[in-house]
Each structure stands twice: as C-alpha cells, then as structure tokens.
Amino acid sequence: MKSKEEKVKIITEEYIDDGEDAEEERQKKPSKVPRQKRKKQLPAASREEMVSENSPVDDQQEPVQEGSDTRLLGMMSRRGPRSLPPIPSASRTGFAEFSMRERMREKLQAARSKAESALLQEIPTPRPRRLRSPAEKESETECGMELDREVQRIQQEHDSQGHSRVKFHDSVRKIKSKPLVPPGFPSAEEAYNFFTFNFDPEPEESEEKPKAKNRHGANQEEKEGEEEEPPVQEGVSKTDEEEWLDGRDAEDLLLGLDHAVEDFVAIRPADYESVHVRLQREKELLFVPSRRTVPTYKKLPENVQPRYLEDEGLYIGARPEVPRTNQNIMENRLLTQEPGRRWFGDDGRILALPNPIKPVPSRPPMFTQAQDIKPELETLYKKAVKYIHRSQHLIGSGDSPGNFQLDIDISGLIFTHHPCFSREHVLAAKLAQLYDQYLARRQRNKAKFLTDKLHALRNAVQMGLNPAKTPKTLETTSKTINEYKSEIRQTRKLRDAEQEKDRTLLKTIIKVWKEMKSLREFQRFTNTPLKLVLRKEKVDQKADEEAYEAEIQAEINELLEEHTEEYEQKMEVYRVTLQRWKAWKKAQRAKKKKKKQEVEEHPTDEEREEPGPGEEPEKPAPPEPVDRAVIEQQVRERAAQSRRRPGEPTLVPELSLAGSVTPNDQCPRVEVLRREDIKRRSLFLKVTFNNKEVSRTESRPLGADFRVHFGQIFNLQIFNWPESLTLQVYETVGHSGTTLLAEVFLPIPETTVVSGRAPIEEVEFSSNQHVTLDHEGVGSGVPFSFEADGGNQLILMTSGKVSNSVAWAIGENGIPLIPPLSQQNIGFRSALKRADAISSIGTSGLTDMKKLAKWAAESKLDPNDPSNGPLMQLISVATSGESYIPDFFRLEQLQQEFNFVSDEELNRSKRFRLLLLRSQEVPEFRHYKQIPLYDREIMEKVFQDYEKRLRDRNVIETKDHIDSHRATVAKYLQQVRESVINRFLIAKHHFLLSDLVVEEEVPNISILGLSLFKLAEQKRPLRPRRKGRKKVTAQNLSDGDIKLLVNIIRAYDIPVRKPTASKFHQTSRSSRTFTEKHAASPTTHSPAHSADYPLGQALVRPFVEVSFQRTICHTTTAEGPNPSWNEELELPFRAPNGDYSTTSLQSVKDDVFINIFDEVLYDVLEDDRERGSGIHTRIERHWLGCVRIPFSTIYFQARFDSQEDEKLLQATEKFRAECALKFPNRQCLTTVVDVSGKTVFVTRYLKPLNPPQELLNAYPNNPQATAELVARYVSLIPFLPDTVSFAGVCDLWSSSDQFLDLLAGDEEEHAVLLCNYFLSMGKKAWLVTGNAIPEGPTAYVLTQEQSHYLIWNPCNGHFYGQFDTFCPLKSVSCLIGPDNIWFNIQQYDSPLRINFDVTKPKLWKSFFSRSLPYPGLSSVQPEELIYQRTDQVAAAELQDRIEKILKEKIMDWRPRHLTRWNRYCTSMLRHFLPLLERNQEDVEDDHRAELLKQLGDYRFSGFPLHMPYSEVKPLIEAVYSTGVHNIDAPNVEFALAVYVHPYPKNVLSVWIYVASLIRNR
Amino acid sequence: MAAAGPSVFLLMVNGQVESAQFPEYDDLYCKYCFVYGQDWAPTAGLEEGISQITSKSQDARRALVWNFPIDVTFKSTNPYGWPQIVLSVYGPDVFGNDVVRGYGAVHVPLSPGRHKKTIPMFVPESTSKLQKFTSWLMGRRPEYTDPKVVAQGEGREGKGSPPWAVGLE
C-alpha cells in the first residue's frame, strides 16, 4: 500500500510540472482570451482554477480524453460560439465527474469481473458530498462556496487517488444518482463497445499507464486537450439537462452491464473461522491482564517488607476511589508490561496522589425560599448584555474599565536639513552629525575596550600555555586555548575595523571643517556659530613607539601562527585530495579503456554516467607556505592606515558654538532674504494615536539655528491598545497654509518605561518634498553644488530629528497606568528577540533569575561589556547561590532601614500612643491639646478612661440602671451612637464646595421681583417684620462670650390656689402652654388661711425661673392667673472643654428648664404686736410646672449611603426643591436616615401595627378611650432626642420594633408608632410634620374622626381638636401617609386655618401622583409587634429602689437641715398614686377631700409627678426641679411616694408624689 | 517644670506684611490670622489683625504698601501643625462693596533669621458665568467660609484664580 502511494505521489508531481508547462504554452496561444475574460469576472474563481489545473485531477482525465479525443474536439467546436457560463468551476466539476464516470464504467467492469466486489462495499464512503442532487448543485453558485467546495473536492480526489477503490465505489453511487447522458455523449452502446475494446483488468494500471504514455508520446495532444477543457466543461454545466440525460444513460448502461456481468461472477461459500481457532489466535496476539489480586511481594523489590507509612504516623491523603478489579487489572498490566516497579509505593500499592475531590462542596448551597429573603436582598433579574469583544480593546469584561495613560514629552525638533539651509548650514549639519557620531564613539570607546579584551585574551592564552599554572587536563587546556585563539582573531578584526572607523571619522570631520572654512571665506559671511577646535594631546613618543611595535609584533606572531595552522590544514587537505585525485586518475584511465569497448553497445549508459562532469577532481595545487615578511608588511600597512602613528599627537576635535554669525546688514541680499524666510516659518507637531489626531503642540517659530523648542508634555488617556503613535511635523510659512513635512513614528514604550524614567530619545524623520527657493537657501530635493562650476552635485532632502520621550504614566497611588499585556504585540516582538533581554524573555522574566541567566548564557553576553555590567552582576549574585533570592517581592525594601525604633518600643511610648489616638479621633482624645513633649510628662491616668471604656464595652453594668433591660438598651444605644459617630467623622472630612466657599445663589425671577418690590417698600413700616439674625460663625469665642437669652413674655391660664371649699376647678388635662407635666393643682392651705389669703395676696403670684447649667435666673413676680412679664433673662453659656465648634455645641446635653412657681408669702410673725414695726414674712414658692427645652439644634448632615432607588431619590430632591422654593419655612420631609445610616423614604415607616392586646381590651366599647390609652402607652416610652444621642450628627429614625426594643426615641419615633397603632385600629391617620412649641420642628399625628380632625402629641399622649387654640402644634408643613406625602401649599400653615382634606391638589401637593405613581415600596416595619408582659414583681422592686434613692437625694440636698419623713402621709400617697394612674382625671377632688380629712392640721404642698421611666437620673432631676427640698421651715416634714405601673414590653409609668407638710400651730 | 505643665518650646514671630502687588486693584487692606495645630497655643501678641487701607504708590512699582506689623509668640509641644500665617486681602469693587481680592497662606519660617516670603494670592471663582456676573453686580463675590481654609488641606480641590502676590517680611 505504501509503495503504491509513493508511486502515485511521484506521478502527481510530474503532472504538476506538466500542468505548468501547459499553462506557459497556453499563454502564447490566442485561444486563451475567453479564459482571461472569465478570470476578470471572477477573481475568486481564478485561484481554484490554478489549483485544479495543477492538481492531478485533470491529468487523470487524460486517459479518457485520449480515447474519445476526436469526439470531444468535435463537441468543442459545436459549443465554441456559445457564451461563456458564469461559473466555470462548477462546470468543471461536472466534467471531472463525467470523465470520471467514464473511467468508472471501465473500472466497474473490471471489478465486476472479480469476485471481490463485495469487499468494496465495506469501505466506508469518504465523500458524502458527492450525493448532492443536481438541483442543489446548480443552486450553489456563490464563489466562496464554490471555492471551498472545489478545494475540498480536490482534496478528496487526492485521497481517492490513494484509494482508488473507494472512488470506485463512490462513483457507482453517483452514477445512480445522475442517470442521464447528454445527447452529445456516447450512447450506451458506443460506450460499451468502447470499454470492451479498452478493457483493462487492473484499475491502477488504467490510471497510470496512459499517463506514462502521455508523457512520451502524446504530449501535444494533451496540451490541446487541456486547452479545450474549460469550454467543454462550461458547456456541460450550463446545460444541466444534458447532464441529466447523461446520468440516465449511464444508469441504463449500468443495468445493462449488470446483466452482462453476471456471467463473470463466481459464487463461493463464505469463509468460516472457528471460534476456538480465533480465540487461539487472539491469545497469541492479545494480552489480557488478570483480574486477580496481585500478591504484595510481587510488587515490591525482593526481600523487602511492605512498609505502611500510615501506620508509622505519617499523613497520607485519602486515595481516590478505584474499583478493586480495575486496580488489579492495572497492577497486573504494569507488572507484565513495565517490570521496572517504579509504579508501586513502599506499601505495595500503585502510587497515587491524594483524592482531589473535596468532601464538602466549596460553594455554599443556595436555598431559595421566597419568604425568607428580605426585600433588600432580593435578586433582580437583569437581561444579559452582550459583550462585544474586540481584540484591540485592552480590557476584558472582567477588568475594571481601564484608565491608562501615555505621557508623550515632546521637547523639541532639530532639522538636519531644511530648504532654508544655506550651503554653510549643510556643511554645519554634516559636521554636527559627524561630531555627534564622534562623541558617541568616544563614549563607547569600543577600540579601547576591544584592545583591552585582546590583551586579556592574550594573557589568558599565555597562562593556558603554561602547564605549571593550569592543573587541568591537557585536553581541556588545548580546547580552551583554541577557543581563546579564535576569539583573539575575531576581536582583533573587530578592533582593527573600529580603529579604522575612528580614524576615518576624524579625517572626515577635519575635511568637512576645512570645506566649511573655505566656504565662509568665499561667501564672506558666516551663517552658523559652529567652530571646530582640534586639540592635540601630546604622547610620550618612546613609550608609544614601544607599545606600537609590541602590538605589531604580537599581531604578526599571531597571524603567523594562524597562517601556519592554516597552512598545515591546507596541506592536510591537499594531501588527501591529491591522493584521491591520483586514485581517480587511475580509475579513469582504466575506464576509458573499458568504454572504448562498450561504447557501441550501450550508448545510453554513457549518458547516465555522464552527469557530474563538475565532480571531476582537478589536480590540487599545493598551498603556499607562510612568509613572515609578507605578513609583517601586511600588518604594518594596515596599522599605518588605521592607527595613529607612534609619536603622533592624539587629535581631539571639539565643536563649539562660539563663533559669531555675521549680522544681517553685512550680508548680501540673498542671504538676508533667506534669513527673513526663516523668520516667517513656524512649526508645530500633531500627535496622532492609532491614526487619530489627539493633540498638537503650539506653533513655534523656526529658529535661525533650525531648532524648534516645544517642551510640551501630552498626557494621553488611552483606552485602546496603542497600535501606532505618530508625530506629524507641520510647517507654516507666513500666513499661507500649513504643509505636512513628515511623519515621525514613535515606538510604543515597553511596559517598564514609566514617566520620570524615560530617557529623551531622538527620532529621525525625513520628507520627500521638493522645494526650490529664490534665495540663498539650498532647497530640498533639488540638486546643488558647493563648487563654482556646479560639479559634484548634491541632493538633500528635508530631514531632522524630534527629541521626545514616551512613557507610561504613573497613577496617583504609584501604580503605572499600563494596560495589561495583550497577545497582540507578541508577533511584533519576536523580531527584537535575543537582542534585548527584556523583549526576549519579557518583563516578568527579569525577576526570574534562572530565565535571565539562561538567556545570558544563550546569547553569549560579553561579561566585560560595560553596558552589560549591572546585569552580569545581578546574574552572578543570583546564580552563585551565596545570597538567597526570595520568591517574594518586597515593595519597600528599605523599610527596615527607617525603623529607627522597634514597633514594641513605639507602642510603649505614651506620647506616640496619644498622638495616634488623637489622629484616630478617639472621642476621649479628639480635642486633646498640647500633647506633652516628653513621655515622662504624660500621666497614666490620661488613658484610664479610655481603657476603662474599652474594657467595659461588653460588660453590662446594672449599677446606674436599676433595670437590667434598660442597661442593655443603654449599652446598645451607646454602640449605635459610636458607630454613627464614626461614620459621621469620616463624612465630616469630605467637604463640599459649599462647605468651603460662600457663594451667592443665582437669583431667580421671584427673588429678583421681590427685591425690586422691596425698593418700593416703605422704609419704616408701621409693623416691622422681624429679620432673621445673621448666623455667626463660631471661630474665636471664649467663655462668657455667649449668652443664652430667654424672653419670658406671658402665661395663660395658670391654675390658681383654691379655697378649700370652692368648686372653682378647671380640668387640668394640662393642655396648657407652659405645663408640660401633669401638675396637680396646688391644693391646700390650712383652713385658717383659706378664707382670706395671707397678706391679701391674689389668687396666684406666679414667677418664672429659668435654669441652665445650674445657673438660675428668675423673673419678677406677677399676679393673677394670666400674668405678663415681658422680661429678658440672660444666662451665661459655657461650652464643654471650652470648645466652641459646631459639633461640640451640639453635644451639649444640658437642658434649659423653665419652671413656673407660685410665690406664697406667709406671715411668720409670732407676735401681732410687732406687725406695725416690721414685716416678717416667709416666701414660699410652690412649683406649678415646667418646660424643658433641650439645648440642641437640629443639624442635618445627611451624607450617607442610600439604599433607595436613585430615581426615587432624584424625585425627592426635586420635590423638596420645589417645595422649598414656594415655602422655604416649611420643612418637607421625604427621606430620613435609618439606624444603619441609610437614607430611607419616609413612607416606608408607616404601616398598620398592632398595639398591645390588653390595651385594646381595656375599653372594648369605647374607641375614643382606647385611642387615648394607646396614645398614653406611646407617650410612656421615654423620650430621647437624637440630637443629644448623636451629637450634631443627624436625625436617625428607628423602626417601631427597634423603638420598642430600645425604649427610647424622639418625636418622630413616637409619632410613627402612634400613627401605626391608629392605622391598625382602623383610623385614618397621618404623620404631621411641622413646628410645635416647645419642641420646634417635630412630628405629630393627625387622625380623622367622624366629623373632625384630632391632633395627637405623641410624646405626652394628649390630643387636641383642630380648632383648639392651645394646641402646641403651630404650623403644619407635611402630611405623611403610608403611601404618599402631601406638602402643604396653602397660604397658612397654622392647623386652625388650614384644610386637612388631602384630596384637594390645590391645597396639598402630593409626592406620588399620576406622573409618578406609587412604586409600592416595601415597609421597613416588621409584620407585627410582639409584646411581653412586664414582670410585676420586678416593677415593685424597682418602685422601692426608686423611692429609696429619691429619699436619700432629698436628704442630700438639705445638708443643713434635718429631713423628717411623714410616714403616715407617705403611705396615704402611696395608695393614692395607683388611682391616678388608672384614671388620670376626676380623682382630684376626692383626693383633696381625703387629704384634708387625713391631714387636717398640716399645711400640705405637694405634686404628683408623672414620667415615663428611662433611668433614675431624670427622676431625680424632676424632683429637684420642683424645689420641694428648698423649704426650710423649721418644722417641715416630707412625704414621698413612688408608684411604678408596668405596661407591656417593659414600658413603665412612674408616679412620684412629693410633698411637704408643715404642721399648723 | 512638670508641675507647671508640660515642657514646651516657644516660637516668636516678628515681622510685617510689607507690600502687595495687585496690578488691577487699589485701596486694599489685609487681614492676617494664624492657623496652627492642636499642640500649639499663642502665649503673647495678637493672633489676628486687620491693616489700614493703602493706595498704590505713585512710582513705577505701583506697590501697595502696608508695613503692617506682626508680633506673636507661640508655645508648643510638637512641631506638627507648625503655624501658618493666613492673609486675606480685601478692597472695594466698582460699586464700593468690600470684596475679597486674595487669599494666601505660608508657613512661619522654620529657621530663625530674617526671611522674606512672597505669597501668591488667589480667590475662589464663581461656579458659572451667570453666577460670576450676578456676584459682580451684587458685590457678593464667592469667598471662603473661613480664610483659614486656605491653610488646611481638606476639601481643597479645584479652586483657584489668577495669582497675585503679597510680600511679607
């Protein structure tokens, strides 16, 4: 089979040659014309033509054509005039098939004659494409398709040549599929005859033999056939009808043949092979490893016991699971096939790596339970975005968007030739260039280096020759010496060349300088300041001569040696060749004789032996012996030429710009013109990146020295991989247009080149423009001459150099902005490989020492070359093994050097610790000033507080908090506060422009109009409006500068003292302006006094006392229940730590207490007789009530992350802006900050939530009472303003469950909870934001009852009708419902005067409207609230403890007096307090009566205080503020009772009754 | 010494705001103040000052001469936060409103001796052309909330305007 293939191949090649011949010939012939035409039409087809022409397919057709030659020719003549079909290749297929079919027939016959035809069918068909239907074939007319189909087919036919039988089988099928014959083709009969005549039993023969014949005999015919081929084919394809017929014809033929051939088939029984025999045979051939277990001893080397590492305690990973049988089979196989046994471990098992499969999946399982997923965590489906990957883009989809920067520094431009160059300039440029070259050469000083090397090598050879010094073997020595010698030879050649170059250069420099001088003399002016000075350096003549001579001698010796060696070698060769020649000669002679005899018989033989007349050995000539004299002469000549003569001084040229240029007025006119022309010219450069102009330099005038300085750096922010970087040099002449002089291509810098390190490089450019000038300028591209006769012409093109540097920029954080290496530049790089280490092994390779060393060895770096010095040193250090090269890379390798003190020592230093803590803004040290200079001056106690806090962070202390739950809450609050403050501190360091720069806003029309209107305003209106105080920035304030001003104007409706019997009573459901606390009316005076007020006093004599930071001021005493004071009280203000910054001011926790007292004068005069001479009264003051105003301003600094939809936030911004524009005073609340510091849309807080069930059960039939009870419950949750807990940070909103857990919150939380309760109770409820007294901006709850609206104060549980003048809510800005926000756009904002109907868009501007529908925001509230019953026992315990603490406190406050406790009264009060809790009103009268009854002879003055419980301190403060303890009557007694009523969820209502009793005499 | 408080070092500053070059403006006065770190405290002298109004000299220098003295002493325990003098120059605009003409800051010299410092001055620019116009019209140019901002690093991105100079000795 193989031999056959080879044969086929050979033939193929031959035919290819033939094809080419044919083509050559065809080109000469005119019949080629149509074909060419077709080529033009279908360029794609032309290629396939070539392929098919050269392929053997065509040639295979030959045998058929040969036979039916005449017929085909005739056919062609018939088809000739027809127009050519558009797709010849398709037709070719047809023809090829056709001709093949013909062949098939004959082959078929041959095959049929043999009985093996069955075997053919078994060979699978390699060409399913052959089965195409004719229709399909025709439809495939596209060039591309055609092309590849054609190629494929050719390949297939290649195959088919090899497997001709396959083709055979194939074509049978094809014939079946296309059973028609065109009319012009031979009929079945003809074909039959034809084939029977040419019958050939061997199919291969049929293909090859005719071909062979072709070659010899019918060359001409073949060519013709080939020429005519195409038209014929075309015809066939065009008329597929014909082909169809042809196919049918063929089938008929086939059928006919079938009958005929039957006679030839011999039928034999099938061969049968017995199974046993087969198995036997298989056994011989196949190896089946046994499945049995292999005994361990077989697997181990002999006499070795198996060793189990696991038993020895070593760790062995789990082996992968392999079935035992498979393992056995493998072992058996290994034992038989690879007896080396290295497959088995010590324990006799196959070596195996540990099982790589992890027992636990590393990806956590995903449980998709819809309910559990929080709305914030819900995964959103987003449609995949198709990423269009383009290779030129640097960034893969995974990478962050690239921000890469290329810095291009264009420093300047120098022309080496310019049209405006004068002749002198040309010379000067040449001189400068030569001088530069000279300098460069001198810098490198290659000659010197090579000379030194030569010396070193010679020394080495000397050393090597001395056997005493080299203990190496003789072999290696001689080898190294040989190497040295060859190197010496090379080095010497190099050195000679270098020296000669140096010398020529020097000569040229001098020559050019001379030319220039003569030119200057000739033209009588100087254009360039160039000046060349030759400095002579004297040398020691004798030493020089000696060195010269020694050098020459050394060289001669070497040369001599070399030549001798060469001579010897040549001699050797000569001898050998001579020997051979002689032998040949002899043989030749013998042959000649023989030939003469044979020449008549075998003429061809001679021809065959003839080839190789060139091989006829010539008689070798003996080499010439070496002549020392000749060599010496050669050496000396060369030395004289290339080297400095001994004793001759060294010439050092020095080029300077010291010369002077002749001024304009001394120059001829042409020269002046030239100089002026230069002045008109200016240049600029365009920077193009990837063929796009990215920037350009400024236009700079051309200097007289043809230099242009730019000095510009362009920072290119790039996204695409730089493919090309070009500088375009443009020249502007005068005011005419700019011309592109040249383009300079800059190389893309290596990734190691970063800005700051990139050297300035000069890149040359040149232009092919032709310029002729009418002045002294020589022009460009124009011939000119230096000589007078115009001979020796020169043509110079404009050229020059751009000095620039290109580098990658370095980012802010020191990371170079270099795109990741893409695959693209690999090809471009390979060209540079080997020359440069970096390009050869890549930048990363530089860190890999092994790679680097390998490269150095491969490229034979010269270790002595100074430019390789650092590299070689690095490699030697790295590879010597002396120093350890870590596999990590240290960023700051010098860090160690700068650690002047160890870390422990640094930590021990108190000063550094203090500094560190201060810079971290730890609260204790944030404002620490003057950190001492020395450690010893820092007290240990400085850190005590801080350390204690750190320690206590997780310890819950119950000392300050009687109730453990509240202690936990306090801790939690503390933590939330810390985290929020930390976040705030971070945010505080980010400034907005508005924080730094005060800028007037652009006035809009309304403001402008308003200000215009103001011009017409009255200068001094009758009712002046209050103008807002200008904000004072707290910069340089100190204690005493700030004062708190309190204006006490008037009071309404102050409760009056009552005569005991009188029924004057006012429901004190404390909807009073100034009585926040529920103050029981001061009751009793002794009956003796009740009738007439002492000293004729009014019903009440109230005065107001303001206390702040324990400073107390009070007003004068007024009289009556509606007093008017109109007084201004001034209280000094001290900031904590003397720090008056805003944050510090906001963290002031002190409250302003405004207490109202009733001043009662008692006559203490014992003796009535003295009444005339003196007044002895005791002033007693009875506390009536108090207002507490926290000293904190709301300060929003909402610069936190948001979790809301951006769109929504934008909408809120817009909404707020619109609202603020119309009503700047009305606060529009849309988003708030939640506990975790996120911005949350406010409606998400509102949602119906269930109040505690027992509250609902209390009054099952009275919804109003239930509502009141719920409001009371809410009010019992302690109040804690955010501004205090998050000093100056922001207002945080907690959700209702958080609020109930924390049991502390401000107005908003109370209002939200109350509103949610009302919503769940089925009321229509809204959150109202607005201003109230005294809270300032606050939140209330509005409910809609049947016919009216009720406003609820969530902090004390009171409610007011809409038209109640005592309603503390003074303005309404916003209503917030669970699904919308309405902004008040009515003229007035007082609840008395507005309409609460939110459905009216003219009155209320709603946030969500038709244009922005409510998106269905999920609530931040829980599904429902869960309440625990509060422990009654714990409450009772708490009650006792509070009582005890308060009693102790009162005793403390009276240090100078004895405090007596009236137990009887206390127990009475204790019984009374629960009644107050149960029904807060209507008990008063009973109470008073009771008191009177019980304490008949005491003057009783007391107040029940009611507070929600948070901690003890506020209770103490409240008791203190009543001033009960201040009574210093000698016989005073006190009573104090505490009652704690527990509500669900640990809400506690605390009642304190404190009273003073004075026994009446 | 330990009893009297931590040991400190003193820094005495004597000098004057000599003159200024504001080619476009006339009748200017200047304010100075000091910005220093937490560990610094002034012990004597004036920390702030406001100068007289000066007019341009009639000679070729066209200098605005104040010769306004500065005399202050600081004590400190830490060189960190070395005092900086902050100068702000004000003058009337065409409508007679006092507007700021320049801000500038420089560290108090670190070495003893006589130093002459020239401080480039700048003012914040309006954020838009319209703002610029209205601020010009209304005489309310953008200015820093606190001149000390110029001596601090935080939040100072993208501010600047034509530099002029104030000489300080």
Tab-separated table of C-alpha atoms in Angstrom, chain A residues 911 915 918 925-934 936-937 939 988-1003 1030 1033 1035-1036, chain B residues 5-9 38-41 48 75-78 80 124-127 130-131 134 138 140-146 148-149 154-156 159:
chain	number	residue	atom	x	y	z
A	911	ARG	CA	3.354	60.122	73.538
A	915	LEU	CA	-0.760	61.162	69.101
A	918	ARG	CA	-5.801	61.716	68.668
A	925	PHE	CA	-8.600	62.396	72.816
A	926	ARG	CA	-10.209	64.153	69.921
A	927	HIS	CA	-9.736	67.549	71.406
A	928	TYR	CA	-6.661	66.845	73.391
A	929	LYS	CA	-4.393	69.821	73.256
A	930	GLN	CA	-0.712	70.140	73.835
A	931	ILE	CA	0.359	66.581	73.992
A	932	PRO	CA	3.416	66.782	76.242
A	933	LEU	CA	6.815	66.773	74.733
A	934	TYR	CA	8.193	64.004	76.888
A	936	ARG	CA	7.501	61.247	81.456
A	937	GLU	CA	5.163	64.188	81.456
A	939	MET	CA	0.207	60.848	83.280
A	988	LYS	CA	-17.022	65.171	58.059
A	989	HIS	CA	-13.694	65.103	56.308
A	990	HIS	CA	-15.332	65.234	52.928
A	991	PHE	CA	-16.107	68.770	52.096
A	992	LEU	CA	-18.425	70.093	49.523
A	993	LEU	CA	-17.743	73.286	47.734
A	994	SER	CA	-20.498	74.936	49.713
A	995	ASP	CA	-18.757	73.987	52.930
A	996	LEU	CA	-15.735	75.987	51.963
A	997	VAL	CA	-16.882	78.707	49.672
A	998	VAL	CA	-19.730	81.056	50.299
A	999	GLU	CA	-21.346	81.918	47.065
A	1000	GLU	CA	-24.488	83.832	46.421
A	1001	GLU	CA	-27.063	81.792	44.656
A	1002	VAL	CA	-28.213	82.924	41.290
A	1003	PRO	CA	-31.306	84.948	41.991
A	1030	LYS	CA	-27.322	86.507	60.766
A	1033	THR	CA	-19.651	81.520	62.758
A	1035	GLN	CA	-14.499	80.945	65.410
A	1036	ASN	CA	-12.836	82.783	68.160
B	5	GLY	CA	2.575	71.878	82.900
B	6	PRO	CA	4.332	70.106	80.111
B	7	SER	CA	7.604	71.469	78.869
B	8	VAL	CA	7.193	73.488	75.749
B	9	PHE	CA	9.235	75.313	73.193
B	38	GLN	CA	-3.645	71.215	68.261
B	39	ASP	CA	-0.453	71.229	70.228
B	40	TRP	CA	0.141	74.908	69.694
B	41	ALA	CA	-1.062	77.819	71.729
B	48	GLU	CA	-5.260	88.335	64.234
B	75	LYS	CA	4.317	77.743	72.580
B	76	SER	CA	4.093	74.181	71.549
B	77	THR	CA	4.988	70.661	72.414
B	78	ASN	CA	5.036	69.296	68.919
B	80	TYR	CA	3.397	69.040	63.927
B	124	PRO	CA	-12.306	81.284	44.613
B	125	GLU	CA	-14.039	81.556	41.299
B	126	SER	CA	-17.748	81.597	40.709
B	127	THR	CA	-19.158	78.300	39.592
B	130	LEU	CA	-24.007	83.761	35.304
B	131	GLN	CA	-23.011	83.477	38.932
B	134	THR	CA	-24.527	88.353	39.425
B	138	MET	CA	-24.296	92.477	43.666
B	140	ARG	CA	-21.082	89.388	46.778
B	141	ARG	CA	-18.149	87.516	45.362
B	142	PRO	CA	-17.592	83.947	46.384
B	143	GLU	CA	-15.429	83.782	49.429
B	144	TYR	CA	-14.241	81.176	51.838
B	145	THR	CA	-16.388	80.392	54.825
B	146	ASP	CA	-13.246	80.872	56.834
B	148	LYS	CA	-8.218	79.553	57.467
B	149	VAL	CA	-9.420	77.069	54.910
B	154	GLU	CA	-9.136	69.152	53.484
B	155	GLY	CA	-11.637	69.696	50.748
B	156	ARG	CA	-9.484	71.816	48.538
B	159	LYS	CA	-10.104	76.152	43.359
